[in-house]
PDB file of C-alpha atoms in Angstrom:
ATOM      1  CA  MET C  17      21.947  -0.162  19.305  1.00 41.00           C
ATOM      2  CA  ALA C  18      20.365   3.269  18.815  1.00 43.00           C
ATOM      3  CA  SER C  19      16.608   3.509  18.525  1.00 46.00           C
ATOM      4  CA  ALA C  20      15.010   4.262  15.167  1.00 40.00           C
ATOM      5  CA  SER C  21      14.351   7.860  16.218  1.00 41.00           C
ATOM      6  CA  GLU C  22      18.018   8.424  17.075  1.00 47.00           C
ATOM      7  CA  ASN C  23      19.908   6.874  14.182  1.00 56.00           C
ATOM      8  CA  ILE C  24      20.990   8.496  10.914  1.00 76.00           C
ATOM      9  CA  TYR C  25      18.583   6.362   8.868  1.00 92.00           C
ATOM     10  CA  VAL C  26      15.427   7.964  10.327  1.00 94.00           C
ATOM     11  CA  GLU C  27      14.590  11.679  10.380  1.00 94.00           C
ATOM     12  CA  HIS C  28      11.505  13.362  11.862  1.00 95.00           C
ATOM     13  CA  VAL C  29      10.447  16.503   9.951  1.00 95.00           C
ATOM     14  CA  LYS C  30       7.393  18.588   9.028  1.00 95.00           C
ATOM     15  CA  GLY C  31       5.659  17.949   5.711  1.00 92.00           C
ATOM     16  CA  VAL C  32       2.590  19.239   3.849  1.00 89.00           C
ATOM     17  CA  ASN C  33       0.448  21.586   5.951  1.00 90.00           C
ATOM     18  CA  GLY C  34       2.894  21.189   8.839  1.00 94.00           C
ATOM     19  CA  LEU C  35       2.017  17.517   9.329  1.00 94.00           C
ATOM     20  CA  ASP C  36       4.562  15.265  11.041  1.00 96.00           C
ATOM     21  CA  LYS C  37       6.565  13.187   8.587  1.00 96.00           C
ATOM     22  CA  VAL C  38       9.306  10.579   8.914  1.00 97.00           C
ATOM     23  CA  ILE C  39      12.002  10.173   6.251  1.00 97.00           C
ATOM     24  CA  LEU C  40      13.684   6.769   5.970  1.00 97.00           C
ATOM     25  CA  ARG C  41      17.049   6.563   4.220  1.00 95.00           C
ATOM     26  CA  GLU C  42      18.970   3.495   3.133  1.00 91.00           C
ATOM     27  CA  ILE C  43      22.755   3.804   2.880  1.00 87.00           C
ATOM     28  CA  ARG C  44      22.782   3.289  -0.919  1.00 89.00           C
ATOM     29  CA  GLY C  45      20.498   6.277  -1.454  1.00 92.00           C
ATOM     30  CA  TRP C  46      16.995   4.837  -1.395  1.00 95.00           C
ATOM     31  CA  SER C  47      14.411   6.710   0.682  1.00 96.00           C
ATOM     32  CA  ALA C  48      10.784   6.626   1.808  1.00 97.00           C
ATOM     33  CA  GLU C  49       8.538   9.202   3.461  1.00 97.00           C
ATOM     34  CA  VAL C  50       5.822   8.340   5.978  1.00 97.00           C
ATOM     35  CA  TYR C  51       3.163  10.693   7.319  1.00 96.00           C
ATOM     36  CA  LEU C  52       1.830  10.077  10.822  1.00 96.00           C
ATOM     37  CA  TYR C  53      -1.520  11.399   9.645  1.00 92.00           C
ATOM     38  CA  GLY C  54      -3.166   8.342   8.132  1.00 91.00           C
ATOM     39  CA  GLY C  55      -0.062   6.147   8.514  1.00 93.00           C
ATOM     40  CA  GLN C  56       0.672   6.838   4.845  1.00 93.00           C
ATOM     41  CA  VAL C  57       3.812   6.152   2.832  1.00 96.00           C
ATOM     42  CA  THR C  58       3.784   9.027   0.349  1.00 95.00           C
ATOM     43  CA  SER C  59       7.174   8.639  -1.324  1.00 97.00           C
ATOM     44  CA  TRP C  60       9.584   5.880  -2.283  1.00 97.00           C
ATOM     45  CA  LYS C  61      12.657   6.881  -4.272  1.00 96.00           C
ATOM     46  CA  ASN C  62      15.558   4.916  -5.675  1.00 94.00           C
ATOM     47  CA  GLU C  63      19.243   5.841  -5.524  1.00 92.00           C
ATOM     48  CA  ARG C  64      18.760   8.129  -8.540  1.00 93.00           C
ATOM     49  CA  ARG C  65      16.059  10.038  -6.632  1.00 95.00           C
ATOM     50  CA  GLU C  66      13.363   8.842  -9.045  1.00 94.00           C
ATOM     51  CA  GLU C  67       9.905   8.708  -7.491  1.00 96.00           C
ATOM     52  CA  LEU C  68       8.328   5.278  -7.703  1.00 96.00           C
ATOM     53  CA  LEU C  69       4.968   5.907  -6.052  1.00 97.00           C
ATOM     54  CA  PHE C  70       2.166   8.018  -7.401  1.00 95.00           C
ATOM     55  CA  LEU C  71       0.958  10.909  -5.276  1.00 90.00           C
ATOM     56  CA  SER C  72      -1.741  13.202  -6.599  1.00 87.00           C
ATOM     57  CA  SER C  73      -0.856  16.871  -6.935  1.00 83.00           C
ATOM     58  CA  LYS C  74      -3.974  17.446  -4.813  1.00 71.00           C
ATOM     59  CA  PHE C  75      -2.602  15.489  -1.829  1.00 70.00           C
ATOM     60  CA  GLY C  76      -3.688  17.404   1.229  1.00 54.00           C
ATOM     61  CA  ASN C  77      -7.438  17.224   0.523  1.00 50.00           C
ATOM     62  CA  LEU C  78      -7.660  14.997   3.566  1.00 46.00           C
ATOM     63  CA  ASP C  79     -11.427  15.021   4.019  1.00 44.00           C
ATOM     64  CA  SER C  80     -11.866  12.474   1.211  1.00 44.00           C
ATOM     65  CA  LEU C  81      -9.936   9.647   2.847  1.00 37.00           C
ATOM     66  CA  GLU C  82     -12.669   7.873   4.801  1.00 48.00           C
ATOM     67  CA  GLN C  83     -13.644   5.868   1.707  1.00 54.00           C
ATOM     68  CA  HIS C  84     -10.396   3.940   2.278  1.00 58.00           C
ATOM     69  CA  GLY C  85     -11.016   3.268   5.979  1.00 67.00           C
ATOM     70  CA  PHE C  86     -11.022   5.372   9.117  1.00 71.00           C
ATOM     71  CA  ALA C  87      -7.371   4.549   9.896  1.00 78.00           C
ATOM     72  CA  ARG C  88      -6.314   6.788   7.016  1.00 76.00           C
ATOM     73  CA  ASN C  89      -8.113   9.715   8.602  1.00 79.00           C
ATOM     74  CA  GLN C  90      -6.484   9.450  12.039  1.00 86.00           C
ATOM     75  CA  LEU C  91      -3.275  10.736  13.589  1.00 90.00           C
ATOM     76  CA  TRP C  92      -0.959   7.842  14.384  1.00 94.00           C
ATOM     77  CA  SER C  93       1.807   7.838  17.002  1.00 94.00           C
ATOM     78  CA  VAL C  94       5.329   6.457  16.990  1.00 94.00           C
ATOM     79  CA  ASP C  95       5.095   3.090  18.744  1.00 91.00           C
ATOM     80  CA  PRO C  96       7.160   3.235  21.968  1.00 87.00           C
ATOM     81  CA  ASP C  97       7.118  -0.546  22.437  1.00 85.00           C
ATOM     82  CA  PRO C  98       6.916  -2.299  19.043  1.00 86.00           C
ATOM     83  CA  PRO C  99       6.793  -6.084  18.819  1.00 81.00           C
ATOM     84  CA  PRO C 100       9.870  -7.864  17.428  1.00 75.00           C
ATOM     85  CA  CYS C 101       9.820  -8.218  13.642  1.00 61.00           C
ATOM     86  CA  SER C 102      12.385 -10.772  12.539  1.00 52.00           C
ATOM     87  CA  SER C 103      11.796 -10.167   8.832  1.00 50.00           C
ATOM     88  CA  HIS C 104      13.241  -6.669   9.122  1.00 50.00           C
ATOM     89  CA  THR C 105      16.280  -7.382  11.285  1.00 52.00           C
ATOM     90  CA  ASN C 106      18.661  -6.399   8.466  1.00 70.00           C
ATOM     91  CA  SER C 107      17.054  -2.965   8.107  1.00 79.00           C
ATOM     92  CA  ARG C 108      18.130   0.090  10.065  1.00 86.00           C
ATOM     93  CA  ALA C 109      15.747   2.371   8.189  1.00 93.00           C
ATOM     94  CA  PHE C 110      12.359   1.677   9.737  1.00 95.00           C
ATOM     95  CA  ILE C 111       9.614   3.284  11.785  1.00 96.00           C
ATOM     96  CA  ASP C 112       6.949   1.686  13.968  1.00 97.00           C
ATOM     97  CA  LEU C 113       3.572   3.407  14.205  1.00 97.00           C
ATOM     98  CA  ILE C 114       0.529   2.630  16.345  1.00 96.00           C
ATOM     99  CA  LEU C 115      -3.124   3.641  16.341  1.00 95.00           C
ATOM    100  CA  ARG C 116      -5.387   2.867  19.290  1.00 93.00           C
ATOM    101  CA  HIS C 117      -9.075   3.244  20.056  1.00 89.00           C
ATOM    102  CA  SER C 118     -10.100   6.743  21.105  1.00 85.00           C
ATOM    103  CA  GLU C 119     -13.363   8.208  22.322  1.00 82.00           C
ATOM    104  CA  GLU C 120     -13.387  10.644  19.373  1.00 78.00           C
ATOM    105  CA  GLU C 121     -13.698   7.858  16.813  1.00 78.00           C
ATOM    106  CA  ALA C 122     -16.221   5.790  18.801  1.00 78.00           C
ATOM    107  CA  LYS C 123     -19.001   6.912  16.444  1.00 78.00           C
ATOM    108  CA  ILE C 124     -17.063   5.441  13.507  1.00 81.00           C
ATOM    109  CA  TRP C 125     -15.668   2.318  15.173  1.00 84.00           C
ATOM    110  CA  SER C 126     -16.931   1.376  18.625  1.00 88.00           C
ATOM    111  CA  HIS C 127     -14.497  -1.459  19.349  1.00 93.00           C
ATOM    112  CA  ARG C 128     -11.201  -1.233  21.196  1.00 94.00           C
ATOM    113  CA  TYR C 129      -8.168  -2.209  19.178  1.00 95.00           C
ATOM    114  CA  GLU C 130      -4.452  -1.733  18.561  1.00 95.00           C
ATOM    115  CA  LEU C 131      -3.325  -1.240  14.983  1.00 95.00           C
ATOM    116  CA  ARG C 132       0.424  -1.369  14.374  1.00 96.00           C
ATOM    117  CA  LEU C 133       2.370  -0.596  11.218  1.00 96.00           C
ATOM    118  CA  ARG C 134       6.072  -1.039  10.564  1.00 97.00           C
ATOM    119  CA  VAL C 135       7.493   0.632   7.450  1.00 97.00           C
ATOM    120  CA  ALA C 136      11.031  -0.401   6.519  1.00 96.00           C
ATOM    121  CA  LEU C 137      13.542  -0.083   3.707  1.00 96.00           C
ATOM    122  CA  GLY C 138      15.484  -3.252   2.990  1.00 92.00           C
ATOM    123  CA  PRO C 139      19.231  -3.282   2.234  1.00 88.00           C
ATOM    124  CA  ALA C 140      18.445  -3.342  -1.517  1.00 90.00           C
ATOM    125  CA  GLY C 141      15.797  -0.623  -1.227  1.00 93.00           C
ATOM    126  CA  ASP C 142      12.764  -2.910  -0.965  1.00 95.00           C
ATOM    127  CA  LEU C 143       9.753  -1.233   0.638  1.00 97.00           C
ATOM    128  CA  MET C 144       8.357  -3.434   3.391  1.00 97.00           C
ATOM    129  CA  LEU C 145       5.148  -2.933   5.361  1.00 97.00           C
ATOM    130  CA  THR C 146       3.956  -5.117   8.220  1.00 97.00           C
ATOM    131  CA  SER C 147       0.598  -4.522   9.911  1.00 97.00           C
ATOM    132  CA  ARG C 148      -0.886  -6.039  13.053  1.00 97.00           C
ATOM    133  CA  VAL C 149      -4.452  -5.660  14.296  1.00 97.00           C
ATOM    134  CA  ARG C 150      -5.307  -6.726  17.869  1.00 97.00           C
ATOM    135  CA  ASN C 151      -8.725  -6.886  19.504  1.00 97.00           C
ATOM    136  CA  THR C 152      -8.403  -5.197  22.923  1.00 97.00           C
ATOM    137  CA  ASN C 153     -12.122  -5.211  23.795  1.00 96.00           C
ATOM    138  CA  THR C 154     -12.853  -5.756  27.484  1.00 95.00           C
ATOM    139  CA  ASP C 155     -16.529  -6.615  26.944  1.00 95.00           C
ATOM    140  CA  GLY C 156     -15.885  -9.986  25.317  1.00 96.00           C
ATOM    141  CA  LYS C 157     -17.028  -8.842  21.874  1.00 96.00           C
ATOM    142  CA  SER C 158     -15.382  -9.930  18.636  1.00 97.00           C
ATOM    143  CA  PHE C 159     -15.042  -7.573  15.697  1.00 96.00           C
ATOM    144  CA  THR C 160     -14.787  -8.030  11.940  1.00 96.00           C
ATOM    145  CA  PHE C 161     -12.880  -5.890   9.436  1.00 93.00           C
ATOM    146  CA  THR C 162     -11.455  -5.765   5.935  1.00 93.00           C
ATOM    147  CA  PHE C 163      -7.969  -4.543   5.114  1.00 94.00           C
ATOM    148  CA  ALA C 164      -6.014  -3.185   2.147  1.00 94.00           C
ATOM    149  CA  TYR C 165      -2.679  -1.528   1.418  1.00 94.00           C
ATOM    150  CA  HIS C 166      -3.598   1.224  -1.041  1.00 91.00           C
ATOM    151  CA  THR C 167      -0.467   1.078  -3.180  1.00 94.00           C
ATOM    152  CA  TYR C 168      -0.405   3.655  -5.978  1.00 95.00           C
ATOM    153  CA  PHE C 169       2.420   2.949  -8.403  1.00 97.00           C
ATOM    154  CA  PHE C 170       3.840   5.679 -10.622  1.00 96.00           C
ATOM    155  CA  VAL C 171       3.871   4.485 -14.227  1.00 96.00           C
ATOM    156  CA  THR C 172       5.074   6.199 -17.395  1.00 95.00           C
ATOM    157  CA  ASP C 173       1.969   5.533 -19.494  1.00 96.00           C
ATOM    158  CA  ILE C 174      -0.960   3.442 -18.216  1.00 97.00           C
ATOM    159  CA  SER C 175      -1.743   2.267 -21.758  1.00 96.00           C
ATOM    160  CA  GLU C 176       1.711   0.601 -21.838  1.00 95.00           C
ATOM    161  CA  VAL C 177       1.367  -1.183 -18.494  1.00 96.00           C
ATOM    162  CA  ARG C 178       0.380  -4.776 -17.825  1.00 95.00           C
ATOM    163  CA  VAL C 179      -0.216  -6.769 -14.652  1.00 97.00           C
ATOM    164  CA  GLU C 180       0.771 -10.434 -14.491  1.00 95.00           C
ATOM    165  CA  GLY C 181      -0.062 -13.058 -11.913  1.00 96.00           C
ATOM    166  CA  LEU C 182      -3.857 -12.545 -11.852  1.00 96.00           C
ATOM    167  CA  GLU C 183      -4.796 -14.207 -15.139  1.00 94.00           C
ATOM    168  CA  THR C 184      -7.512 -16.946 -15.051  1.00 94.00           C
ATOM    169  CA  LEU C 185      -8.601 -15.844 -11.546  1.00 97.00           C
ATOM    170  CA  ASP C 186     -12.105 -14.944 -10.429  1.00 98.00           C
ATOM    171  CA  TYR C 187     -12.783 -11.307  -9.624  1.00 98.00           C
ATOM    172  CA  LEU C 188     -15.566  -9.034  -8.396  1.00 97.00           C
ATOM    173  CA  ASP C 189     -16.202  -6.088 -10.712  1.00 97.00           C
ATOM    174  CA  ASN C 190     -17.008  -2.942  -8.717  1.00 96.00           C
ATOM    175  CA  LEU C 191     -18.210  -1.284 -11.925  1.00 97.00           C
ATOM    176  CA  GLN C 192     -20.915  -3.960 -12.258  1.00 97.00           C
ATOM    177  CA  ASN C 193     -22.270  -4.178  -8.704  1.00 96.00           C
ATOM    178  CA  ARG C 194     -19.548  -6.615  -7.657  1.00 96.00           C
ATOM    179  CA  GLU C 195     -20.726  -9.274 -10.077  1.00 97.00           C
ATOM    180  CA  ARG C 196     -18.314 -12.212 -10.232  1.00 97.00           C
ATOM    181  CA  PHE C 197     -16.348 -12.951 -13.413  1.00 97.00           C
ATOM    182  CA  THR C 198     -13.254 -14.930 -14.458  1.00 97.00           C
ATOM    183  CA  GLU C 199     -10.257 -13.115 -15.951  1.00 95.00           C
ATOM    184  CA  GLN C 200      -9.788 -14.241 -19.552  1.00 91.00           C
ATOM    185  CA  GLY C 201      -6.676 -12.440 -20.771  1.00 83.00           C
ATOM    186  CA  ASP C 202      -3.052 -13.538 -20.604  1.00 86.00           C
ATOM    187  CA  ALA C 203      -2.353 -10.376 -18.582  1.00 91.00           C
ATOM    188  CA  ILE C 204      -4.291  -7.316 -17.457  1.00 94.00           C
ATOM    189  CA  THR C 205      -3.937  -4.259 -19.686  1.00 95.00           C
ATOM    190  CA  PHE C 206      -5.690  -0.886 -19.509  1.00 96.00           C
ATOM    191  CA  GLU C 207      -7.905   0.882 -22.042  1.00 96.00           C
ATOM    192  CA  SER C 208     -10.674   2.227 -19.785  1.00 96.00           C
ATOM    193  CA  GLU C 209     -11.711   2.488 -16.124  1.00 97.00           C
ATOM    194  CA  VAL C 210     -10.888  -0.605 -14.065  1.00 97.00           C
ATOM    195  CA  ASP C 211     -12.017  -1.421 -10.509  1.00 97.00           C
ATOM    196  CA  LYS C 212     -11.753  -5.136  -9.757  1.00 97.00           C
ATOM    197  CA  ILE C 213     -11.189  -7.305  -6.687  1.00 97.00           C
ATOM    198  CA  TYR C 214      -9.257 -10.444  -7.640  1.00 98.00           C
ATOM    199  CA  LEU C 215      -9.840 -13.416  -5.329  1.00 98.00           C
ATOM    200  CA  SER C 216      -7.505 -16.072  -3.938  1.00 97.00           C
ATOM    201  CA  THR C 217      -4.508 -14.443  -5.568  1.00 97.00           C
ATOM    202  CA  PRO C 218      -0.898 -15.686  -5.513  1.00 97.00           C
ATOM    203  CA  THR C 219       1.628 -14.267  -3.084  1.00 96.00           C
ATOM    204  CA  LYS C 220       3.489 -12.546  -5.930  1.00 97.00           C
ATOM    205  CA  ILE C 221       2.123 -10.072  -8.516  1.00 97.00           C
ATOM    206  CA  ALA C 222       4.058  -8.144 -11.169  1.00 97.00           C
ATOM    207  CA  ILE C 223       3.369  -4.709 -12.643  1.00 97.00           C
ATOM    208  CA  LEU C 224       5.288  -4.162 -15.896  1.00 96.00           C
ATOM    209  CA  ASP C 225       6.060  -0.613 -17.067  1.00 95.00           C
ATOM    210  CA  HIS C 226       7.214  -1.182 -20.624  1.00 93.00           C
ATOM    211  CA  GLU C 227       8.399   2.368 -21.315  1.00 91.00           C
ATOM    212  CA  ARG C 228      10.676   2.360 -18.266  1.00 90.00           C
ATOM    213  CA  LYS C 229      11.648  -1.272 -18.881  1.00 90.00           C
ATOM    214  CA  ARG C 230      11.141  -2.106 -15.246  1.00 92.00           C
ATOM    215  CA  THR C 231       8.893  -4.367 -13.238  1.00 96.00           C
ATOM    216  CA  PHE C 232       7.424  -3.816  -9.798  1.00 97.00           C
ATOM    217  CA  GLU C 233       7.208  -7.057  -7.872  1.00 97.00           C
ATOM    218  CA  LEU C 234       4.622  -7.089  -5.101  1.00 97.00           C
ATOM    219  CA  ARG C 235       4.905  -9.892  -2.539  1.00 97.00           C
ATOM    220  CA  LYS C 236       2.318 -10.355   0.191  1.00 98.00           C
ATOM    221  CA  ASP C 237       1.342 -12.548   3.100  1.00 97.00           C
ATOM    222  CA  GLY C 238      -1.971 -12.778   4.968  1.00 97.00           C
ATOM    223  CA  LEU C 239      -3.737 -10.827   2.204  1.00 98.00           C
ATOM    224  CA  PRO C 240      -5.470 -13.234  -0.192  1.00 98.00           C
ATOM    225  CA  ASP C 241      -7.132 -10.668  -2.471  1.00 98.00           C
ATOM    226  CA  ALA C 242      -5.829  -7.970  -4.822  1.00 98.00           C
ATOM    227  CA  VAL C 243      -7.619  -4.810  -5.937  1.00 97.00           C
ATOM    228  CA  VAL C 244      -6.686  -3.291  -9.315  1.00 97.00           C
ATOM    229  CA  TRP C 245      -7.915   0.246  -9.970  1.00 96.00           C
ATOM    230  CA  ASN C 246      -7.492   3.091 -12.421  1.00 96.00           C
ATOM    231  CA  PRO C 247     -10.220   5.776 -12.678  1.00 96.00           C
ATOM    232  CA  TRP C 248      -9.546   6.708 -16.343  1.00 96.00           C
ATOM    233  CA  ASP C 249     -10.507  10.103 -17.740  1.00 93.00           C
ATOM    234  CA  LYS C 250     -14.164  10.684 -16.787  1.00 94.00           C
ATOM    235  CA  LYS C 251     -13.854   9.459 -13.198  1.00 93.00           C
ATOM    236  CA  ALA C 252     -10.578  11.360 -12.722  1.00 90.00           C
ATOM    237  CA  LYS C 253     -12.247  14.638 -13.704  1.00 91.00           C
ATOM    238  CA  ALA C 254     -15.053  13.996 -11.220  1.00 91.00           C
ATOM    239  CA  MET C 255     -12.716  13.345  -8.267  1.00 88.00           C
ATOM    240  CA  GLY C 256     -11.849  16.295  -6.059  1.00 84.00           C
ATOM    241  CA  ASP C 257      -8.536  14.815  -4.898  1.00 80.00           C
ATOM    242  CA  PHE C 258      -7.266  13.735  -8.321  1.00 86.00           C
ATOM    243  CA  GLY C 259      -5.895  15.715 -11.274  1.00 88.00           C
ATOM    244  CA  ASP C 260      -7.758  15.450 -14.593  1.00 89.00           C
ATOM    245  CA  GLU C 261      -4.830  13.857 -16.455  1.00 92.00           C
ATOM    246  CA  GLU C 262      -3.134  12.042 -13.573  1.00 94.00           C
ATOM    247  CA  TYR C 263      -4.786   8.709 -14.356  1.00 95.00           C
ATOM    248  CA  LYS C 264      -2.284   8.296 -17.194  1.00 96.00           C
ATOM    249  CA  HIS C 265       0.589   7.958 -14.736  1.00 96.00           C
ATOM    250  CA  MET C 266      -0.790   5.804 -11.927  1.00 96.00           C
ATOM    251  CA  LEU C 267      -1.980   2.316 -11.204  1.00 97.00           C
ATOM    252  CA  CYS C 268      -3.374   1.122  -7.902  1.00 96.00           C
ATOM    253  CA  VAL C 269      -2.683  -2.513  -7.029  1.00 97.00           C
ATOM    254  CA  GLU C 270      -3.768  -3.297  -3.475  1.00 94.00           C
ATOM    255  CA  ALA C 271      -2.850  -6.339  -1.437  1.00 97.00           C
ATOM    256  CA  ALA C 272      -6.109  -6.844   0.434  1.00 97.00           C
ATOM    257  CA  CYS C 273      -8.452  -9.019   2.446  1.00 96.00           C
ATOM    258  CA  VAL C 274     -11.927  -8.115   1.193  1.00 95.00           C
ATOM    259  CA  GLU C 275     -14.022 -11.117   0.138  1.00 95.00           C
ATOM    260  CA  LYS C 276     -13.751 -12.903   3.489  1.00 96.00           C
ATOM    261  CA  PRO C 277     -13.444 -10.323   6.291  1.00 96.00           C
ATOM    262  CA  ILE C 278     -11.208 -11.034   9.272  1.00 97.00           C
ATOM    263  CA  THR C 279     -12.813 -11.710  12.670  1.00 98.00           C
ATOM    264  CA  LEU C 280     -10.858 -11.364  15.912  1.00 98.00           C
ATOM    265  CA  LYS C 281     -11.919 -12.381  19.398  1.00 98.00           C
ATOM    266  CA  PRO C 282     -10.641 -10.325  22.357  1.00 98.00           C
ATOM    267  CA  GLY C 283      -6.889 -10.838  22.684  1.00 97.00           C
ATOM    268  CA  GLU C 284      -6.468 -12.215  19.174  1.00 98.00           C
ATOM    269  CA  GLU C 285      -4.150 -10.600  16.636  1.00 98.00           C
ATOM    270  CA  TRP C 286      -4.016 -10.625  12.831  1.00 98.00           C
ATOM    271  CA  LYS C 287      -0.862  -9.912  10.821  1.00 97.00           C
ATOM    272  CA  GLY C 288      -0.462  -8.923   7.179  1.00 97.00           C
ATOM    273  CA  ARG C 289       2.626  -8.040   5.190  1.00 97.00           C
ATOM    274  CA  GLN C 290       3.568  -6.503   1.854  1.00 97.00           C
ATOM    275  CA  GLU C 291       6.974  -6.074   0.225  1.00 97.00           C
ATOM    276  CA  ILE C 292       7.711  -4.285  -3.057  1.00 97.00           C
ATOM    277  CA  SER C 293      10.868  -4.359  -5.136  1.00 96.00           C
ATOM    278  CA  ILE C 294      11.861  -3.452  -8.694  1.00 92.00           C
ATOM    279  CA  VAL C 295      13.811  -5.261 -11.386  1.00 85.00           C
ATOM    280  CA  PRO C 296      14.895  -3.910 -14.800  1.00 77.00           C
ATOM    281  CA  SER C 297      13.224  -6.633 -16.854  1.00 61.00           C
ATOM    282  CA  SER C 298       9.954  -8.334 -17.711  1.00 53.00           C
ATOM    283  CA  TYR C 299       8.202 -10.779 -15.441  1.00 47.00           C
ATOM    284  CA  CYS C 300       8.256 -14.249 -16.977  1.00 46.00           C
ATOM    285  CA  SER C 301       6.476 -17.394 -15.741  1.00 37.00           C
ATOM    286  CA  GLY C 302       6.451 -16.121 -12.174  1.00 46.00           C
ATOM    287  CA  GLN C 303      10.212 -15.629 -12.077  1.00 43.00           C
ATOM    288  CA  LEU C 304      11.927 -12.262 -12.009  1.00 39.00           C
ATOM    289  CA  ASP C 305      15.201 -11.561 -13.749  1.00 37.00           C
ATOM    290  CA  PRO C 306      17.965 -12.941 -11.452  1.00 30.00           C
ATOM    291  CA  ARG C 307      20.137  -9.859 -11.976  1.00 30.00           C
ATOM    292  CA  GLY C 308      18.538  -8.363  -8.921  1.00 30.00           C
ATOM    293  CA  GLN C 309      16.382  -5.591  -7.544  1.00 29.00           C
ATOM    294  CA  LEU C 310      16.772  -1.944  -8.459  1.00 26.00           C
ATOM    295  CA  ASP C 311      13.732   0.188  -7.751  1.00 28.00           C
ATOM    296  CA  LEU C 312      10.515   0.919  -5.782  1.00 29.00           C
ATOM    297  CA  ARG C 313       7.377   3.154  -5.659  1.00 30.00           C
ATOM    298  CA  ARG C 314       4.519   4.451  -3.375  1.00 34.00           C
ATOM    299  CA  VAL C 315       2.147   2.927  -0.831  1.00 39.00           C
ATOM    300  CA  THR C 316      -0.676   4.064   1.428  1.00 39.00           C
ATOM    301  CA  PHE C 317      -2.354   2.228   4.240  1.00 37.00           C
ATOM    302  CA  GLY C 318      -6.038   1.642   4.844  1.00 37.00           C
ATOM    303  CA  CYS C 319      -8.059  -0.524   7.174  1.00 35.00           C
TER     304      CYS C 319
END
């Protein structure tokens, strides 16, 4: 079997500012684009070439990324010896990336580690991400970290979007000094800035775009929390890497581990996974329309 770098499903090209980029293509026409800088998935398109992930028109202002974790401000490498990943055995469109400790980043993160990311397109176009973090310290020290997939979905109109699966859950409100509240609504809708960390969330969350009549289904494992964020108008205008009106067409829903950070002893490894698919119907009682999956959208990685 040909390696990922040699088969027709994976292409290595140059992207914005000459940065190395990998294009994944599924035989039915789905595609995804992954930048080695930051280990970021910046595009996910369906067979009709419709973009499903939101990417700011000001992408390329890279100096603002450290707020999402130092891993998004580092140059990753293609992993020459990736671990087996049985969940993606049916996919030929995948890339394995790795980020290791370097002396340059010692001031930011002093521990030794290996951080692996596999990005894959499933046979039906599902976007699948699997991350592994290993403590490779030789001094016997443990380390602790938080983790989130910064998934920015492209939506038609944020005022016509709702999120289901998080109702009645406790959350920390970042707009109120992380004070703890309980979600009261039947679903989450958007009329102003939102920045919440939902706790002990289910493995499946749905984002409904009513104008497009489609639902993003986010499935996750090893990531108990979920961050929901939209900057709204005033915050958007104050952000250097965000267009003034772009908040109307994006929603960030992050599979995350924030409330209870992960601690690894030397030699230990943590694994987290996220998979996104699209169906052309509403999410109802935790069950998606059985007619199947159609579409997907964008994801970025942070640690």
